[in-house]
Coordinates of C-alpha atoms and ligand atoms in Angstrom, one line a residue:
M1 CA 0.0 0.0 0.0
K2 CA 1.3 3.5 -0.9
K3 CA 1.5 5.8 2.1
E4 CA 2.6 9.1 0.6
L5 CA 0.8 11.2 -2.0
Y6 CA 3.3 13.1 -4.2
I7 CA 1.9 15.9 -6.5
M8 CA 3.9 18.0 -8.8
G9 CA 2.8 21.6 -9.5
V10 CA 3.6 23.5 -12.6
E11 CA 3.1 27.3 -12.9
T12 CA 3.9 29.6 -15.9
S13 CA 1.0 32.0 -16.0
C14 CA 3.0 35.2 -15.9
D15 CA 6.7 35.9 -15.4
E16 CA 7.8 33.0 -13.1
T17 CA 8.7 29.5 -14.4
A18 CA 8.0 27.3 -11.4
V19 CA 7.9 23.6 -10.6
A20 CA 7.3 22.1 -7.2
I21 CA 6.7 18.7 -5.6
I22 CA 4.7 18.4 -2.5
K23 CA 3.8 15.5 -0.2
N24 CA 0.4 14.7 1.3
G25 CA -1.0 18.1 0.3
R26 CA 0.8 20.2 2.9
H27 CA 4.6 19.5 2.8
I28 CA 6.9 21.1 0.3
V29 CA 9.5 18.6 -1.0
S30 CA 11.0 20.9 -3.6
N31 CA 9.9 24.4 -4.9
I32 CA 11.9 25.9 -7.8
V33 CA 11.0 29.4 -9.1
A34 CA 12.9 30.9 -12.0
S35 CA 12.0 34.6 -12.0
Q36 CA 12.1 36.8 -15.2
I37 CA 11.7 40.1 -13.4
E38 CA 15.1 41.4 -14.5
S39 CA 14.2 40.9 -18.2
H40 CA 10.9 42.8 -17.9
K41 CA 12.1 45.6 -15.6
R42 CA 13.4 47.9 -18.4
F43 CA 10.0 47.8 -20.0
G44 CA 8.2 48.7 -16.8
G45 CA 5.9 45.6 -16.9
V46 CA 5.7 42.1 -18.2
V47 CA 6.1 41.8 -22.0
P48 CA 4.1 38.7 -23.0
E49 CA 6.3 37.6 -25.9
I50 CA 9.5 37.8 -23.8
A51 CA 7.7 35.9 -21.0
S52 CA 6.9 33.0 -23.4
R53 CA 10.4 32.8 -24.7
H54 CA 11.8 32.7 -21.1
H55 CA 9.4 29.9 -20.1
V56 CA 10.5 27.8 -23.1
E57 CA 14.1 28.3 -22.2
Q58 CA 13.7 27.6 -18.5
V59 CA 10.9 25.0 -18.2
T60 CA 13.0 21.8 -18.7
I61 CA 15.8 23.0 -16.4
V62 CA 13.2 23.9 -13.7
F63 CA 11.5 20.5 -14.0
E64 CA 14.9 18.7 -13.7
E65 CA 15.9 20.8 -10.7
A66 CA 12.6 20.2 -8.9
M67 CA 13.0 16.4 -9.4
R68 CA 16.6 16.4 -8.4
E69 CA 15.9 18.4 -5.2
A70 CA 13.0 16.1 -4.3
G71 CA 15.1 13.0 -4.8
I72 CA 12.2 11.0 -6.2
S73 CA 11.5 9.5 -9.7
Y74 CA 8.6 10.2 -12.0
A75 CA 7.2 6.8 -11.0
D76 CA 6.7 8.2 -7.5
L77 CA 4.4 11.0 -8.7
D78 CA 0.6 10.5 -8.2
A79 CA -0.4 13.5 -10.4
I80 CA 0.8 16.6 -12.2
A81 CA -1.2 19.8 -11.4
V82 CA -0.7 22.7 -13.8
T83 CA -2.1 26.2 -14.0
A84 CA -4.5 26.3 -16.9
G85 CA -5.5 29.9 -16.4
P86 CA -6.0 32.8 -16.0
G87 CA -2.9 34.5 -17.2
L88 CA -1.0 35.2 -20.4
V89 CA -2.0 32.7 -23.0
G90 CA 1.4 32.2 -24.5
A91 CA 3.0 31.8 -21.1
L92 CA 0.3 29.4 -19.8
L93 CA 0.7 27.2 -22.9
I94 CA 4.3 26.4 -22.1
G95 CA 3.4 25.0 -18.7
V96 CA 0.3 23.2 -19.9
N97 CA 2.2 21.5 -22.7
A98 CA 5.2 20.6 -20.6
A99 CA 2.9 19.1 -18.0
K100 CA 1.0 17.2 -20.7
A101 CA 4.3 15.8 -22.1
I102 CA 5.4 14.6 -18.7
A103 CA 2.0 13.1 -17.9
F104 CA 1.9 11.3 -21.2
A105 CA 5.4 10.0 -21.1
H106 CA 5.2 8.7 -17.5
E107 CA 1.5 7.8 -17.5
I108 CA 0.7 10.2 -14.6
P109 CA -2.8 11.7 -14.1
L110 CA -3.1 15.4 -15.1
V111 CA -5.1 18.1 -13.1
G112 CA -5.8 21.6 -14.4
V113 CA -5.7 24.3 -11.7
H114 CA -7.0 27.9 -11.5
H115 CA -4.2 30.2 -10.6
I116 CA -6.2 32.0 -7.9
A117 CA -7.2 28.6 -6.3
G118 CA -3.4 28.1 -6.1
H119 CA -2.8 31.4 -4.3
I120 CA -5.5 30.5 -1.8
Y121 CA -4.1 27.1 -1.1
A122 CA -0.6 28.5 -0.3
N123 CA -2.2 29.0 3.1
R124 CA -2.5 25.2 3.6
F125 CA 1.3 25.1 4.1
V126 CA 0.8 27.3 7.2
K127 CA -2.3 25.7 8.7
E128 CA -5.0 23.2 7.8
M129 CA -8.0 24.9 6.3
E130 CA -11.3 25.0 8.3
F131 CA -14.6 25.7 6.6
P132 CA -16.4 27.9 6.0
L133 CA -13.6 30.3 5.2
L134 CA -13.1 33.6 3.4
A135 CA -10.1 34.4 1.2
L136 CA -8.9 37.9 0.4
V137 CA -7.1 37.5 -2.9
V138 CA -4.9 40.5 -3.9
S139 CA -2.6 40.0 -6.8
G140 CA -1.4 41.8 -9.9
G141 CA -4.4 40.7 -11.9
H142 CA -7.1 40.0 -9.2
T143 CA -8.7 41.5 -6.2
E144 CA -11.4 39.2 -4.9
L145 CA -13.2 38.1 -1.7
I146 CA -13.9 34.4 -2.1
F147 CA -16.1 32.3 0.1
M148 CA -15.3 28.6 0.5
K149 CA -17.7 26.2 2.2
E150 CA -15.5 23.2 1.4
H151 CA -12.3 22.2 -0.4
G152 CA -12.5 23.1 -4.1
Y153 CA -15.7 25.2 -3.7
F154 CA -15.1 28.9 -4.6
E155 CA -17.8 31.5 -4.5
V156 CA -16.7 35.0 -5.6
I157 CA -18.6 37.4 -3.3
G158 CA -16.7 40.5 -4.3
E159 CA -14.3 41.6 -7.0
T160 CA -12.7 44.7 -8.4
R161 CA -14.7 46.6 -11.0
D162 CA -11.5 48.1 -12.6
D163 CA -7.9 47.8 -11.5
A164 CA -6.6 45.0 -9.3
A165 CA -4.8 46.1 -6.1
G166 CA -1.4 45.0 -7.4
E167 CA -2.0 46.8 -10.7
A168 CA -2.8 50.0 -8.8
Y169 CA 0.4 49.6 -6.8
D170 CA 2.4 49.1 -10.0
K171 CA 0.9 52.1 -11.8
V172 CA 1.3 54.4 -8.9
A173 CA 4.9 53.2 -8.6
R174 CA 5.5 53.9 -12.2
T175 CA 4.3 57.5 -11.8
L176 CA 6.8 57.8 -8.9
N177 CA 9.5 56.5 -11.3
L178 CA 10.0 53.3 -9.1
P179 CA 11.1 50.1 -10.8
Y180 CA 8.8 47.2 -11.8
P181 CA 7.2 45.5 -9.9
G182 CA 6.3 48.6 -7.9
G183 CA 4.4 47.0 -5.0
P184 CA 7.4 46.3 -2.8
H185 CA 8.9 49.7 -3.4
I186 CA 5.7 51.6 -2.5
D187 CA 5.4 49.4 0.6
K188 CA 8.9 50.3 1.7
L189 CA 8.4 54.1 1.0
A190 CA 5.1 54.0 2.8
H191 CA 6.8 52.9 6.0
E192 CA 9.2 55.9 5.8
G193 CA 6.4 58.4 5.2
T194 CA 3.3 59.7 6.9
P195 CA -0.2 59.5 5.4
T196 CA -0.8 63.3 5.3
I197 CA -2.3 63.6 1.8
K198 CA -6.1 63.2 1.6
L199 CA -7.0 60.5 -1.0
P200 CA -10.4 58.8 -1.7
R201 CA -11.6 55.4 -0.5
A202 CA -14.0 53.6 -2.8
W203 CA -16.5 51.9 -0.5
L204 CA -19.1 51.6 -3.3
E205 CA -22.8 50.8 -2.5
Q206 CA -23.8 49.8 1.0
G207 CA -23.2 46.1 1.5
S208 CA -21.2 45.6 -1.6
Y209 CA -18.0 43.5 -1.4
D210 CA -16.7 44.8 -4.7
F211 CA -13.6 47.0 -5.0
S212 CA -12.5 49.8 -7.2
F213 CA -9.0 51.2 -7.3
S214 CA -8.9 53.3 -10.5
G215 CA -10.3 56.4 -8.8
L216 CA -7.6 56.2 -6.2
K217 CA -4.9 55.7 -8.8
S218 CA -6.1 58.8 -10.8
A219 CA -6.2 60.8 -7.6
V220 CA -2.6 60.0 -6.9
I221 CA -1.6 60.9 -10.4
N222 CA -3.6 64.2 -10.3
T223 CA -2.1 65.1 -6.9
L224 CA 1.4 64.8 -8.5
H225 CA 0.6 66.7 -11.7
N226 CA -1.2 69.5 -9.8
A227 CA 1.7 70.0 -7.5
E228 CA 4.1 69.9 -10.5
Q229 CA 2.1 72.6 -12.2
R230 CA 2.2 74.8 -9.2
G231 CA 5.9 74.2 -8.9
E232 CA 5.5 72.5 -5.6
K233 CA 7.2 69.2 -4.5
I234 CA 5.2 66.3 -3.0
N235 CA 7.1 64.1 -0.7
P236 CA 6.9 60.6 -2.4
K237 CA 7.1 58.9 1.0
D238 CA 4.0 60.7 2.3
L239 CA 2.2 60.0 -1.0
A240 CA 3.1 56.3 -0.8
A241 CA 1.9 56.2 2.8
S242 CA -1.4 57.9 1.9
F243 CA -2.0 55.7 -1.0
Q244 CA -1.2 52.5 0.9
E245 CA -3.5 53.6 3.8
S246 CA -6.3 54.1 1.4
V247 CA -5.9 50.7 -0.2
I248 CA -5.6 48.9 3.1
D249 CA -8.5 50.7 4.8
V250 CA -10.9 49.4 2.1
L251 CA -9.4 45.9 1.9
V252 CA -9.5 45.4 5.6
G253 CA -12.9 47.0 6.1
K254 CA -14.6 44.9 3.5
T255 CA -12.8 41.7 4.7
V256 CA -13.9 42.2 8.3
A257 CA -17.5 42.9 7.3
A258 CA -17.7 39.8 5.0
A259 CA -16.0 37.6 7.6
K260 CA -18.8 38.6 10.1
E261 CA -21.7 38.3 7.6
Y262 CA -20.6 34.9 6.3
N263 CA -19.7 33.7 9.8
V264 CA -16.4 32.2 8.7
K265 CA -14.0 30.2 10.9
Q266 CA -10.9 31.4 9.0
V267 CA -9.7 34.3 6.8
L268 CA -6.9 33.6 4.4
L269 CA -4.7 36.2 2.7
A270 CA -3.6 35.3 -0.8
G271 CA -1.8 36.7 -3.8
G272 CA 1.3 38.8 -4.5
V273 CA 0.0 41.9 -2.6
A274 CA -0.3 39.6 0.5
A275 CA 3.5 40.3 0.8
N276 CA 2.6 43.9 1.8
K277 CA 3.8 44.6 5.3
G278 CA 1.2 47.3 5.9
L279 CA -1.7 45.0 4.9
R280 CA -0.4 42.1 6.9
A281 CA -0.1 44.3 10.0
A282 CA -3.5 45.9 9.5
L283 CA -5.3 42.6 9.0
T284 CA -3.5 41.1 12.1
E285 CA -4.7 44.0 14.2
A286 CA -8.3 44.0 12.9
F287 CA -8.7 40.2 13.5
S288 CA -7.0 40.3 16.9
E289 CA -10.3 42.0 18.0
L290 CA -12.4 39.2 16.3
S291 CA -11.2 36.2 18.3
E292 CA -13.7 33.8 16.7
V293 CA -12.0 34.2 13.3
E294 CA -8.6 32.8 12.7
L295 CA -6.4 34.9 10.3
I296 CA -3.9 33.0 8.2
I297 CA -1.1 34.7 6.3
P298 CA 1.3 32.8 4.1
P299 CA 5.1 33.3 4.4
L300 CA 6.5 35.9 1.9
S301 CA 8.0 33.2 -0.3
L302 CA 4.6 31.7 -0.9
C303 CA 2.7 35.0 -1.6
T304 CA 4.1 35.6 -5.1
D305 CA 3.8 33.1 -7.9
N306 CA 5.1 29.6 -7.2
A307 CA 4.2 26.1 -8.1
A308 CA 3.9 24.6 -4.5
M309 CA 0.6 26.5 -4.2
I310 CA -0.6 25.0 -7.5
A311 CA 0.3 21.5 -6.3
A312 CA -1.5 22.2 -3.0
A313 CA -4.7 23.2 -4.9
G314 CA -4.1 20.3 -7.3
T315 CA -4.0 17.8 -4.4
V316 CA -7.5 18.5 -3.2
L317 CA -8.9 18.5 -6.8
F318 CA -7.1 15.2 -7.4
E319 CA -8.5 13.8 -4.2
K320 CA -12.0 15.0 -5.4
G321 CA -11.5 12.9 -8.5
Q322 CA -10.9 15.7 -10.9
R323 CA -8.8 14.8 -14.0
A324 CA -7.8 16.6 -17.1
N325 CA -7.2 14.8 -20.4
F326 CA -4.8 15.7 -23.2
A327 CA -7.2 18.2 -24.6
L328 CA -6.4 20.5 -21.6
N329 CA -5.8 23.9 -23.0
A330 CA -4.6 27.2 -21.6
N331 CA -7.6 29.5 -20.8
P332 CA -6.6 33.1 -20.1
G333 CA -10.1 33.9 -18.9
L334 CA -10.6 30.7 -16.8
D335 CA -13.5 31.0 -14.2
I336 CA -12.6 29.8 -10.7
T337 CA -16.1 28.5 -10.0
I338 CA -15.6 25.7 -12.6
H339 CA -13.8 23.9 -9.8
N340 CA -17.0 23.6 -7.8
Ligands
KG4_1 O1 0.3 37.1 -7.4 P1 1.4 37.8 -8.1 O2 2.8 37.3 -7.9 O3 1.2 37.7 -9.6 C1 -0.2 37.7 -10.1 O4 -0.8 36.6 -10.1 O5 -0.6 38.8 -10.5 O6 1.3 39.3 -7.7 C2 2.2 40.3 -8.3 C3 1.7 41.6 -7.7 C4 2.5 42.8 -8.4 O7 1.5 43.8 -8.7 C5 3.4 43.3 -7.2 O8 3.6 44.7 -7.3 C6 2.5 43.0 -6.0 O9 2.0 41.7 -6.3 N1 3.3 43.0 -4.8 C7 3.1 43.9 -3.8 C8 4.1 43.6 -2.8 N2 4.8 42.5 -3.2 C9 4.4 42.2 -4.5 N3 2.2 44.9 -3.6 C10 2.3 45.6 -2.5 N4 3.2 45.4 -1.5 C11 4.1 44.4 -1.6 N5 5.0 44.2 -0.6
ZN2 ZN1 -0.3 35.1 -9.0

């Protein structure tokens, strides 16, 4: 009888080529991430064509490294879980086809995973999930509040109507001439400044869990331009602090309200912006006053794109009997509720 369950994860949806192997759903055996950030920096954002080329160059090396580090053979793998979407189609295709080739050659079951499901399941390396739970997903492409009543069930109760939180960070950073990706730079500046500049908070209609960050982004840009026209100088640290406070106020406010309304046992933070120090601190403080809800925050290394999280989500889908066939395709607009 086989005791251990080994799942390989493959992630190539944006600018990281990543392969990981995890054991029994919650233990990382190997986790290799080849980042392309340096190649995209000079363009101020991810260039899809460059991303695809890098994935092609890196993918075989990353597979080999993940296998070598894990010290297992392909025969030991129970399944391969791969990000099928959303993301850049050319980038996704590299991972999907590489995973299909390995699955075919070694006769290993294949599971398609939603990228955001992966971000949420990064939390399972910290603590076992308890349902019902609420996930606050904040990444470069997504800002969502997702309700989960069980493994593999995702209900989007709120989402952004325009820019994602990470996108707003990156755009504001670009206005301040900070390098890509801008999120970590704004985070750092914000801690050196004081939130003295008045900026809007988009609460939207009463009771809505949707978000909107484009008004805030425009307000930051206008503040800078107006000051420039008047020949005044705005302290970038104070502007970063004011912007960050506005983003965090809304994210935390809506998450606390939804956690109460949906009576959840846990709140999980997920996505690249989960690395934000200010957001981590504000959520920790808010939930320390709500003792019936347990807040889980992944370690920094598991907040940004990686394949261990894809393997973690893939494990529960595999255990639920989900299988992809060789017709599995990259789907840049994949809907998370298809996992239900
Ligand atoms: O989840 P992720 O790695 O990729 C997507 O799936 O989009 O998220 C990347 C995003 C970028 O917008 C980046 O600026 C943002 O996460 N980010 C941060 C921080 N670290 C990364 N945003 C704010 N504060 C941070 N410390
Ligand atoms: Zn991501």
